Amino acid sequence: MRPGTLRRWLCRLAISTLSTLLFNPITARAADADNNWWKTAVIYEIYPRSFGDANGDGIGDINGITAHLDYLKDLGVDAIWITPFFPSPLVDFGYDISDYRAIDPQFGTMADFDRLMAEATKRNIRVIADMVLNHTSDQHPWFIESKSSRTNPKADWFLWRDGKANGQPPNNWISIFGHSAWQYVDTRNQFYYHAFYKEQPDLNWGNSDVRNAMYDVLRFWMQKGVAGFRLDAVTHLFEDPALRDEPTTSGTNKFGDPNHDTIYTDNLPQVHDVLRDLRKVTDEYPGRVLIGETYLNNANDLALMYGKNNDELQLPMDLQYGFVNSFDTAKTRQLLVDAETKINGNTPLFAFDNHDNPRSTERYDQKGHADAVARLIATMLLTPKDSALLYYGQEIGMTDHLPRRKEDVQDPIGKIGWPREKGRDAERTPMQWNADNQAGFSSTKKTWLPVGSDYKTVNVASENKDPNSLLNFYKKLIQLRKSNAQLREGEFVIVDPNNPSVLSFMRRTPDGKSVLVSCNLTANAQSLAIEELANKSGEVLISSSPLQIASGQFSLPPFGSVVAQLQ
Ligand code: TEU
Ligand code: CA
């Protein structure tokens, strides 16, 4: 063989293999399905301070997440969303970022992150980063430069305004975390705007340098392998340039400020220009997803977040269906039907729990049926046509643990608002892995938040052993969501629409096969005779208690739920 022949031959082989791969319709379809992984995903939210503490300083870290990947694999999650792990003064525990391209030393190193990526990828678990675009930390070099004078190169990167003549802030806008949203800085003799804490100055998204700098941050993390972003507080990117006062409404909030509208400070139309830009940036890399933190009032507003041409967010969160906060059957049904039918065929992303709100175990009155309610919520979350967000600990039934004294509070909202607003510590306590000291979360006694007092019984190890545990109920449901064709891709059809107590729907595939889901939203047993199912029997796939379905008739115990294949 002449020198170079082998190389040329190998090269030709590579090209032909590549072209078969690229132009083969079957591989093309597989690649497509793979890129759309998020449409049916179970995404698991990790609050990294509280998941696993690998180095024993009482604070969870990246290696602590890596150590528990097998657990997540076993649970069946497709992706983890990790709340911010970037360098931060930790005023808002990571939501105040001082460097967008590194790892906070409390959480580990970039090498730790790379190892997490590699280990997660091995298990086919994707990693989603939390991007805080609205604001930086006041310790970010951009802000330090911006506040140094009115003429520095970054002078216009944040929202600086003159105060009123008498030294008063520019207008009446208040921070979501209490009191005026304006903070005075004497080097500029001006105020800057902060939608959240004063240590979280809002970036000026009207400035194209700001936008481009942030788009490059997204590229940086996509090159590191992240599968997408959860966009923090993304509806807050723009404010009324004329700085009109918000109309006041009645009463005061938990911080004692007068209640305001948010027409000039939230969800301004310019947000959509940025969402379209962001989508273009993430579309540069295949298979990435944009999730939005979108607290909205109705399905029409939610529909807009996907973009008029489906060119904005793939998964803006629906934070309505899972936040009714009472078992109001009609309202819950309406919100579910709206999400399934009024967002132009897009995928809703449902959640019942996250790091900002009391856990659903607290928000929904269980009337003495805690276990049934937890299973009911699991069913309501995992059986509609949706993507589903789980919050760590939800799958084992973790509950809230409020700080007892003001001195114990970690979340600054709780420090500012005590006692009316106790902050978000209660839903952020360490993951309960087993019945050992500190619930297996950490080797040190002094964890950053105390471990929940119920950890001896509510923990992964003991629930793993019990085939009837909540954890195993979650596992079965997630498995079923993947293996059952109707639950995976069937259309959503509401049934028994006027039942005041039981929420029922079907998932139906074009071959006529269907799965029925029924959820009793009351504390009383309910007998059902579902007209649409007359003459049908059902094979129970999973239910919170043993039952049989014949001719569309069955009964559900208090807060009971059933998923059944119809025959
Ligand atoms: O939350 C934005 C937001 O609207 C929430 O702050 C919510 O209003 C509040 O937590 C209710 O108690 C995001 C993050 O999820 C949150 O943790 C951050 O504190 C906030 O942004 C600022 O970055
Ligand atoms: Ca640690």
Coordinates of C-alpha atoms and ligand atoms in Angstrom, one line a residue:
M1 CA 0.0 0.0 0.0
R2 CA 1.4 3.4 -1.0
P3 CA 1.8 5.9 1.9
G4 CA -1.4 7.9 2.3
T5 CA -3.6 5.2 0.7
L6 CA -4.8 3.9 4.0
R7 CA -5.5 7.4 5.2
R8 CA -7.4 8.3 2.0
W9 CA -9.4 5.1 2.3
L10 CA -10.3 5.7 6.0
C11 CA -11.3 9.2 5.1
R12 CA -13.6 8.0 2.3
L13 CA -15.1 5.4 4.7
A14 CA -15.7 8.1 7.3
I15 CA -17.5 10.3 4.7
S16 CA -19.7 7.5 3.5
T17 CA -20.6 6.4 7.0
L18 CA -21.4 10.0 7.9
S19 CA -23.5 10.5 4.8
T20 CA -25.5 7.3 5.5
L21 CA -26.0 8.5 9.0
L22 CA -27.0 11.9 7.9
F23 CA -29.3 11.0 5.0
N24 CA -30.8 7.8 6.4
P25 CA -34.5 8.6 7.2
I26 CA -34.5 6.3 10.1
T27 CA -31.5 7.9 11.8
A28 CA -32.9 11.3 10.9
R29 CA -36.2 10.4 12.7
A30 CA -34.3 9.1 15.7
A31 CA -32.2 12.3 15.8
D32 CA -35.4 14.3 15.6
A33 CA -37.0 12.4 18.5
D34 CA -33.8 12.8 20.5
N35 CA -33.8 16.5 19.9
N36 CA -37.4 16.7 21.1
W37 CA -36.7 14.7 24.2
W38 CA -38.1 17.6 26.3
K39 CA -41.6 17.1 25.0
T40 CA -42.4 14.2 27.3
A41 CA -39.7 14.7 29.9
V42 CA -39.6 14.4 33.6
I43 CA -37.3 17.2 34.8
Y44 CA -36.1 17.1 38.4
E45 CA -35.2 20.3 40.1
I46 CA -32.2 20.2 42.4
Y47 CA -31.5 22.9 44.9
P48 CA -27.8 22.2 45.1
R49 CA -27.2 23.5 48.7
S50 CA -29.6 20.8 49.9
F51 CA -29.2 17.7 47.7
G52 CA -25.9 16.0 48.8
D53 CA -23.0 17.3 50.7
A54 CA -19.8 15.5 49.5
N55 CA -17.2 17.5 51.3
G56 CA -18.9 17.6 54.7
D57 CA -19.2 21.3 55.2
G58 CA -22.9 21.2 55.7
I59 CA -23.7 22.6 52.3
G60 CA -24.7 20.5 49.3
D61 CA -22.3 20.6 46.3
I62 CA -21.8 19.4 42.7
N63 CA -20.0 16.2 43.8
G64 CA -23.0 15.5 46.0
I65 CA -25.2 15.6 43.0
T66 CA -22.9 13.3 41.0
A67 CA -22.9 10.9 43.9
H68 CA -26.7 10.5 43.6
L69 CA -27.1 10.1 39.8
D70 CA -27.9 6.4 40.1
Y71 CA -30.8 7.3 42.3
L72 CA -32.1 9.7 39.7
K73 CA -31.6 7.2 36.9
D74 CA -33.5 4.7 38.9
L75 CA -36.3 7.2 39.5
G76 CA -36.5 7.7 35.7
V77 CA -35.8 11.4 35.3
D78 CA -34.7 12.6 31.9
A79 CA -33.1 15.8 33.0
I80 CA -32.0 17.7 36.1
W81 CA -32.4 21.4 36.5
I82 CA -29.9 22.7 39.0
T83 CA -30.6 26.1 40.5
P84 CA -27.6 28.5 40.2
F85 CA -24.2 27.2 41.1
F86 CA -22.1 30.1 39.8
P87 CA -19.9 32.3 41.9
S88 CA -22.1 34.4 44.1
P89 CA -22.1 36.5 47.3
L90 CA -25.1 34.2 48.1
V91 CA -27.4 37.0 49.2
D92 CA -30.1 35.2 47.3
F93 CA -28.3 31.8 47.5
G94 CA -27.0 31.9 44.0
Y95 CA -29.6 34.0 42.2
D96 CA -27.1 36.9 42.6
I97 CA -24.4 35.9 40.2
S98 CA -21.0 37.6 40.2
D99 CA -19.4 35.5 37.5
Y100 CA -21.5 33.7 34.8
R101 CA -18.7 31.4 33.6
A102 CA -17.4 29.6 36.7
I103 CA -18.5 27.5 39.6
D104 CA -18.9 28.9 43.2
P105 CA -16.2 27.3 45.4
Q106 CA -18.8 26.3 47.9
F107 CA -20.3 24.1 45.2
G108 CA -16.9 22.8 43.8
T109 CA -14.8 23.4 40.7
M110 CA -15.2 23.4 37.0
A111 CA -13.6 19.9 37.0
D112 CA -16.4 18.7 39.3
F113 CA -19.0 20.2 36.9
D114 CA -17.3 18.5 33.9
R115 CA -17.4 15.2 35.8
L116 CA -21.1 15.7 36.7
M117 CA -21.8 16.3 33.0
A118 CA -19.9 13.2 31.9
E119 CA -21.5 11.0 34.5
A120 CA -25.0 12.3 33.8
T121 CA -24.5 11.8 30.1
K122 CA -23.5 8.2 30.7
R123 CA -26.8 7.7 32.4
N124 CA -28.7 9.6 29.7
I125 CA -29.7 12.3 32.1
R126 CA -29.5 15.8 30.7
V127 CA -28.3 18.8 32.7
I128 CA -30.2 22.1 32.6
A129 CA -28.6 25.3 34.0
D130 CA -30.4 28.1 35.7
M131 CA -29.8 31.4 33.8
V132 CA -30.4 34.6 35.7
L133 CA -30.7 37.2 32.9
N134 CA -32.7 39.9 34.7
H135 CA -30.1 40.9 37.2
T136 CA -26.5 40.3 38.3
S137 CA -25.0 40.5 41.8
D138 CA -24.0 44.0 42.9
Q139 CA -20.5 42.4 43.2
H140 CA -20.4 41.5 39.5
P141 CA -17.6 43.4 37.7
W142 CA -20.1 44.8 35.2
F143 CA -22.0 46.5 38.1
I144 CA -18.9 47.7 39.9
E145 CA -17.8 49.4 36.7
S146 CA -21.3 50.7 35.9
K147 CA -21.7 52.4 39.3
S148 CA -18.2 54.0 39.2
S149 CA -19.3 57.0 37.2
R150 CA -21.9 58.2 34.7
T151 CA -19.4 58.0 31.8
N152 CA -17.7 54.6 32.2
P153 CA -18.0 52.1 29.3
K154 CA -20.7 50.1 31.2
A155 CA -22.5 53.2 32.5
D156 CA -25.7 52.1 30.6
W157 CA -25.6 48.4 31.4
F158 CA -27.9 48.8 34.4
L159 CA -31.0 50.9 34.9
W160 CA -29.8 54.2 36.3
R161 CA -32.1 57.2 36.9
D162 CA -32.1 60.5 38.6
G163 CA -34.1 60.8 41.8
K164 CA -36.9 63.3 42.3
A165 CA -35.9 66.7 43.5
N166 CA -36.3 66.0 47.2
G167 CA -33.9 63.0 47.1
Q168 CA -36.9 60.6 46.6
P169 CA -36.6 57.6 44.3
P170 CA -37.6 58.1 40.6
N171 CA -41.1 56.6 41.1
N172 CA -43.2 54.3 43.3
W173 CA -42.0 50.9 42.0
I174 CA -41.5 48.4 44.8
S175 CA -39.2 45.4 44.9
I176 CA -40.8 41.9 44.8
F177 CA -38.7 41.3 48.0
G178 CA -40.0 44.3 49.8
H179 CA -39.7 48.2 49.8
S180 CA -38.6 50.6 47.1
A181 CA -37.1 49.0 44.0
W182 CA -34.6 51.9 43.8
Q183 CA -31.3 52.2 45.5
Y184 CA -29.2 55.4 45.7
V185 CA -25.5 55.4 44.8
D186 CA -23.5 58.5 45.5
T187 CA -20.7 58.0 43.0
R188 CA -23.3 58.7 40.3
N189 CA -25.8 60.6 42.4
Q190 CA -28.4 58.4 40.9
F191 CA -30.6 55.4 41.7
Y192 CA -30.5 52.0 40.1
Y193 CA -33.5 49.7 39.7
H194 CA -33.7 46.2 41.3
A195 CA -36.8 44.1 40.9
F196 CA -35.5 41.8 43.7
Y197 CA -33.0 42.5 46.5
K198 CA -30.9 45.7 46.3
E199 CA -27.9 43.4 45.8
Q200 CA -29.5 42.2 42.6
P201 CA -29.4 45.2 40.2
D202 CA -31.5 44.8 37.0
L203 CA -29.5 44.7 33.8
N204 CA -30.6 47.1 31.0
W205 CA -31.9 44.7 28.3
G206 CA -32.4 47.6 26.0
N207 CA -28.6 47.7 25.6
S208 CA -27.4 45.4 22.8
D209 CA -24.0 44.9 24.5
V210 CA -25.8 43.4 27.5
R211 CA -27.8 41.1 25.3
N212 CA -24.8 39.9 23.3
A213 CA -22.7 39.4 26.5
M214 CA -25.5 37.2 27.9
Y215 CA -26.0 35.3 24.6
D216 CA -22.3 34.4 24.8
V217 CA -22.8 33.1 28.3
L218 CA -25.4 30.7 27.0
R219 CA -23.1 29.5 24.3
F220 CA -20.4 28.9 26.9
W221 CA -22.6 26.5 28.9
M222 CA -24.0 24.8 25.8
Q223 CA -20.4 24.1 24.7
K224 CA -19.9 22.6 28.2
G225 CA -22.8 20.2 27.3
V226 CA -25.8 21.6 29.1
A227 CA -29.1 20.6 27.5
G228 CA -30.8 24.0 28.0
F229 CA -31.7 26.7 30.5
R230 CA -34.3 27.5 33.0
L231 CA -34.7 31.3 32.6
D232 CA -35.1 32.9 35.9
A233 CA -37.7 35.7 36.3
V234 CA -37.7 36.2 32.6
T235 CA -40.9 38.2 32.4
H236 CA -39.1 41.0 34.3
L237 CA -36.5 41.9 31.7
F238 CA -38.1 45.2 30.7
E239 CA -39.6 48.1 32.5
D240 CA -41.6 51.1 31.2
P241 CA -39.0 53.5 29.8
A242 CA -41.2 56.5 30.9
L243 CA -41.1 55.1 34.5
R244 CA -44.8 55.7 35.0
D245 CA -45.9 55.0 38.6
E246 CA -47.6 51.6 39.1
P247 CA -51.3 52.1 40.0
T248 CA -51.7 51.2 43.6
T249 CA -54.4 48.6 44.5
S250 CA -55.9 48.1 47.9
G251 CA -54.1 46.8 51.1
T252 CA -50.5 46.1 51.9
N253 CA -48.2 43.2 51.1
K254 CA -46.4 41.0 53.5
F255 CA -43.6 43.6 53.8
G256 CA -46.0 46.3 54.7
D257 CA -45.7 48.1 51.3
P258 CA -48.9 49.3 49.5
N259 CA -50.0 46.8 46.9
H260 CA -49.3 47.7 43.3
D261 CA -50.1 46.6 39.9
T262 CA -47.3 45.4 37.7
I263 CA -48.3 46.7 34.3
Y264 CA -45.1 48.8 33.9
T265 CA -42.6 46.4 35.4
D266 CA -43.6 42.8 34.4
N267 CA -44.3 41.0 31.1
L268 CA -43.7 43.9 28.8
P269 CA -44.0 43.1 25.1
Q270 CA -40.2 43.7 24.5
V271 CA -39.6 40.4 26.4
H272 CA -40.6 38.5 23.3
D273 CA -37.9 40.1 21.2
V274 CA -35.3 38.7 23.6
L275 CA -37.0 35.3 23.8
R276 CA -36.8 35.1 20.0
D277 CA -33.1 36.0 20.1
L278 CA -32.5 33.5 22.9
R279 CA -34.2 30.8 20.9
K280 CA -32.0 31.6 17.9
V281 CA -28.9 31.2 20.1
T282 CA -30.0 27.9 21.6
D283 CA -31.0 26.6 18.1
E284 CA -27.4 26.9 17.2
Y285 CA -26.9 23.7 19.2
P286 CA -29.2 20.7 18.6
G287 CA -31.5 19.3 21.2
R288 CA -31.4 22.3 23.6
V289 CA -34.5 23.5 25.5
L290 CA -35.6 26.9 26.9
I291 CA -37.7 26.7 30.0
G292 CA -39.2 29.9 31.4
E293 CA -40.1 30.8 35.0
T294 CA -43.4 32.3 33.9
Y295 CA -45.9 33.1 36.6
L296 CA -48.9 34.1 34.4
N297 CA -52.6 34.6 34.9
N298 CA -54.1 32.5 32.1
A299 CA -53.5 30.2 29.2
N300 CA -53.6 33.0 26.6
D301 CA -50.6 34.7 28.3
L302 CA -48.9 31.3 28.5
A303 CA -49.5 30.6 24.8
L304 CA -47.7 33.9 23.9
M305 CA -44.6 32.6 25.6
Y306 CA -44.1 29.9 23.0
G307 CA -44.0 32.6 20.4
K308 CA -46.5 33.5 17.7
N309 CA -44.5 31.4 15.3
N310 CA -43.3 28.9 18.0
D311 CA -40.0 30.6 18.0
E312 CA -39.6 31.5 21.6
L313 CA -39.6 29.2 24.7
Q314 CA -40.3 25.5 24.2
L315 CA -41.4 25.1 27.8
P316 CA -42.6 28.1 29.7
M317 CA -43.7 26.8 33.0
D318 CA -47.5 26.5 33.7
L319 CA -47.6 27.7 37.3
Q320 CA -51.4 27.7 37.4
Y321 CA -52.6 24.1 37.3
G322 CA -50.3 23.1 40.2
F323 CA -50.8 26.2 42.2
V324 CA -54.6 26.3 42.7
N325 CA -53.7 25.5 46.4
S326 CA -57.0 24.0 47.1
F327 CA -58.8 20.9 45.7
D328 CA -61.3 23.0 43.7
T329 CA -62.3 20.4 41.0
A330 CA -63.9 22.8 38.5
K331 CA -61.1 25.3 38.7
T332 CA -58.4 22.6 38.4
R333 CA -60.2 20.9 35.5
Q334 CA -60.5 24.3 33.7
L335 CA -56.8 25.1 34.1
L336 CA -55.8 21.6 32.9
V337 CA -58.1 21.8 29.8
D338 CA -56.9 25.3 29.0
A339 CA -53.3 24.2 29.2
E340 CA -54.0 21.2 27.0
T341 CA -56.0 23.0 24.4
K342 CA -55.2 26.7 24.3
I343 CA -51.5 26.7 23.7
N344 CA -51.5 25.9 20.0
G345 CA -50.5 22.2 20.4
N346 CA -47.4 23.0 22.4
T347 CA -46.4 21.1 25.4
P348 CA -47.4 22.4 28.8
L349 CA -44.8 22.1 31.6
F350 CA -46.5 21.5 34.9
A351 CA -45.1 21.7 38.4
F352 CA -46.6 21.4 41.8
D353 CA -43.4 22.2 43.7
N354 CA -40.4 24.4 43.6
H355 CA -37.8 26.2 45.7
D356 CA -39.9 29.4 46.0
N357 CA -43.2 28.1 47.4
P358 CA -44.3 26.0 50.3
R359 CA -44.3 22.4 49.2
S360 CA -47.6 21.1 47.8
T361 CA -47.9 18.9 51.0
E362 CA -48.4 22.2 52.8
R363 CA -50.4 24.2 50.2
Y364 CA -53.1 21.6 49.8
D365 CA -55.2 20.8 52.8
Q366 CA -54.8 17.0 53.1
K367 CA -57.6 16.6 55.7
G368 CA -55.7 13.8 57.3
H369 CA -54.9 12.0 54.1
A370 CA -51.3 13.0 53.5
D371 CA -50.2 9.9 51.7
A372 CA -53.2 9.7 49.4
V373 CA -52.9 13.4 48.6
A374 CA -49.2 13.0 47.7
R375 CA -50.1 10.2 45.3
L376 CA -53.0 12.2 43.8
I377 CA -50.6 15.0 43.0
A378 CA -48.2 12.6 41.5
T379 CA -50.9 11.3 39.2
M380 CA -52.2 14.8 38.3
L381 CA -48.6 15.8 37.4
L382 CA -47.5 12.7 35.5
T383 CA -50.4 11.5 33.5
P384 CA -51.7 14.5 31.4
K385 CA -50.0 15.3 28.1
D386 CA -47.2 17.3 29.5
S387 CA -43.6 17.7 30.6
A388 CA -43.4 17.4 34.3
L389 CA -41.2 19.2 36.9
L390 CA -40.4 17.4 40.1
Y391 CA -38.8 19.2 43.0
Y392 CA -36.3 17.1 45.0
G393 CA -37.9 15.3 47.9
Q394 CA -41.4 15.6 46.4
E395 CA -41.1 11.9 45.4
I396 CA -40.6 10.8 49.0
G397 CA -43.2 13.1 50.5
M398 CA -40.9 15.7 52.1
T399 CA -42.7 18.4 54.1
D400 CA -41.9 22.0 55.1
H401 CA -39.8 22.8 58.1
L402 CA -40.2 26.4 59.1
P403 CA -37.5 28.2 61.0
R404 CA -38.6 28.6 64.6
R405 CA -36.9 31.9 65.4
K406 CA -36.0 34.9 63.4
E407 CA -32.3 34.3 64.2
D408 CA -32.5 30.9 62.4
V409 CA -33.8 32.3 59.1
Q410 CA -31.4 32.0 56.1
D411 CA -33.5 33.4 53.3
P412 CA -33.3 37.2 53.3
I413 CA -37.0 37.6 52.4
G414 CA -37.7 35.9 55.8
K415 CA -35.3 38.3 57.5
I416 CA -37.0 41.4 56.0
G417 CA -40.5 40.1 56.3
W418 CA -40.5 38.2 59.6
P419 CA -43.0 37.3 61.1
R420 CA -45.6 37.8 58.3
E421 CA -43.2 36.4 55.6
K422 CA -41.0 33.7 57.0
G423 CA -39.0 33.2 53.8
R424 CA -38.4 30.1 51.7
D425 CA -36.2 28.0 54.0
A426 CA -39.0 25.7 54.9
E427 CA -39.1 24.1 51.4
R428 CA -35.3 24.0 51.0
T429 CA -34.3 21.7 53.8
P430 CA -31.7 18.9 53.1
M431 CA -32.8 15.9 51.0
Q432 CA -33.6 12.9 53.2
W433 CA -31.6 10.0 52.0
N434 CA -31.7 7.6 55.0
A435 CA -32.3 7.3 58.7
D436 CA -28.7 8.1 59.7
N437 CA -27.5 11.3 61.2
Q438 CA -28.4 14.3 59.0
A439 CA -30.5 12.0 57.0
G440 CA -27.4 10.9 55.0
F441 CA -27.2 14.4 53.5
S442 CA -24.0 15.4 55.2
S443 CA -21.3 14.1 57.6
T444 CA -21.4 17.2 59.7
K445 CA -23.9 18.0 62.4
K446 CA -24.3 21.6 61.4
T447 CA -26.1 21.6 58.0
W448 CA -26.9 25.0 56.5
L449 CA -30.6 24.3 57.2
P450 CA -31.6 21.7 59.8
V451 CA -32.8 18.4 58.5
G452 CA -36.5 17.8 58.6
S453 CA -37.7 16.2 61.8
D454 CA -39.6 13.4 60.0
Y455 CA -36.4 12.0 58.3
K456 CA -36.4 8.8 60.2
T457 CA -39.5 7.6 58.3
V458 CA -39.6 9.9 55.3
N459 CA -36.4 9.0 53.5
V460 CA -35.1 7.3 50.3
A461 CA -33.6 4.2 51.9
S462 CA -36.7 3.1 53.8
E463 CA -39.1 4.0 50.9
N464 CA -37.0 2.0 48.5
K465 CA -37.5 -1.1 50.6
D466 CA -41.2 -0.7 50.8
P467 CA -43.0 -1.7 47.6
N468 CA -46.0 0.4 48.6
S469 CA -44.1 3.6 49.3
L470 CA -44.7 6.9 47.7
L471 CA -41.3 6.7 46.1
N472 CA -42.2 3.4 44.4
F473 CA -45.5 4.9 43.3
Y474 CA -43.6 7.7 41.6
K475 CA -41.2 5.2 40.0
K476 CA -44.1 3.1 38.6
L477 CA -45.9 6.2 37.3
I478 CA -42.7 7.5 35.6
Q479 CA -42.1 4.0 34.1
L480 CA -45.6 3.8 32.9
R481 CA -45.4 7.3 31.3
K482 CA -42.5 5.9 29.2
S483 CA -43.7 2.4 28.4
N484 CA -47.4 3.0 27.8
A485 CA -48.1 4.4 24.3
Q486 CA -51.2 6.3 25.3
L487 CA -49.6 8.0 28.2
R488 CA -46.5 8.8 26.1
E489 CA -48.2 10.2 23.1
G490 CA -52.0 9.9 23.3
E491 CA -54.1 13.0 22.8
F492 CA -55.8 14.5 25.9
V493 CA -59.6 14.1 26.1
I494 CA -61.6 15.4 29.1
V495 CA -64.4 13.0 30.3
D496 CA -67.1 13.4 32.8
P497 CA -66.7 17.1 32.6
N498 CA -69.4 18.1 35.1
N499 CA -68.4 15.9 38.0
P500 CA -68.0 18.2 40.9
S501 CA -65.6 15.9 42.8
V502 CA -63.6 13.8 40.4
L503 CA -61.3 15.0 37.7
S504 CA -61.2 12.5 34.8
F505 CA -59.6 12.4 31.4
M506 CA -58.4 10.0 28.8
R507 CA -55.2 9.7 26.8
R508 CA -56.1 8.2 23.4
T509 CA -53.9 7.1 20.4
P510 CA -55.2 7.1 16.8
D511 CA -55.5 3.3 16.9
G512 CA -58.4 3.8 19.3
K513 CA -56.7 2.6 22.4
S514 CA -57.1 4.7 25.5
V515 CA -56.1 5.1 29.1
L516 CA -58.4 6.6 31.7
V517 CA -57.2 8.7 34.6
S518 CA -59.5 9.6 37.4
C519 CA -58.6 11.7 40.4
N520 CA -60.8 12.2 43.4
L521 CA -60.2 15.7 44.7
T522 CA -62.3 15.3 47.8
A523 CA -61.9 13.7 51.3
N524 CA -65.0 11.5 50.7
A525 CA -65.2 8.2 48.7
Q526 CA -66.8 8.8 45.3
S527 CA -68.7 6.4 43.1
L528 CA -68.4 7.0 39.4
A529 CA -70.4 6.0 36.4
I530 CA -68.6 7.5 33.5
E531 CA -71.0 7.8 30.5
E532 CA -68.2 7.8 27.9
L533 CA -67.0 4.5 29.3
A534 CA -70.3 2.5 29.4
N535 CA -69.7 -1.1 28.3
K536 CA -66.0 -0.7 28.9
S537 CA -63.9 -2.3 31.5
G538 CA -60.5 -1.2 32.6
E539 CA -57.3 -2.9 33.5
V540 CA -55.9 -1.0 36.4
L541 CA -52.3 0.0 35.6
I542 CA -51.7 1.9 38.7
S543 CA -53.9 3.2 41.5
S544 CA -53.6 4.5 45.0
S545 CA -55.7 1.6 46.3
P546 CA -57.1 -1.7 44.9
L547 CA -60.2 -1.3 42.8
Q548 CA -62.0 -2.6 39.7
I549 CA -63.6 -0.9 36.8
A550 CA -66.6 -2.5 35.0
S551 CA -68.9 -0.8 32.6
G552 CA -67.3 2.5 33.4
Q553 CA -68.3 2.1 37.0
F554 CA -66.0 2.2 40.0
S555 CA -65.4 4.0 43.2
L556 CA -62.4 5.9 44.5
P557 CA -61.5 6.3 48.2
P558 CA -60.8 9.8 49.6
F559 CA -58.2 11.6 47.4
G560 CA -57.9 8.3 45.5
S561 CA -56.6 8.1 41.9
V562 CA -56.5 5.5 39.2
V563 CA -54.8 5.0 35.8
A564 CA -56.5 2.3 33.7
Q565 CA -56.1 0.8 30.3
L566 CA -59.6 0.6 28.7
Q567 CA -60.9 -2.4 27.0
Ligands
TEU1 O1 -38.0 33.9 41.3 C1 -38.8 35.0 40.8 C2 -40.1 35.2 41.5 O2 -41.0 35.7 40.9 C3 -40.1 34.6 42.9 O3 -39.2 35.4 43.5 C4 -41.4 34.6 43.6 O4 -42.1 35.8 43.4 C5 -41.0 34.6 45.1 O5 -39.9 33.7 45.3 C6 -42.2 34.1 45.9 O6 -41.8 33.9 47.2 C7 -36.8 33.6 40.9 C8 -36.1 32.5 41.6 O7 -36.8 31.3 41.5 C9 -36.0 32.9 43.1 O8 -35.5 31.9 43.9 C10 -35.1 34.1 43.1 O9 -35.0 34.6 44.5 C11 -35.6 35.2 42.2 O10 -35.9 34.8 40.9 C12 -34.6 36.3 42.1 O11 -33.6 35.8 41.2
CA2 CA -20.4 20.8 50.7

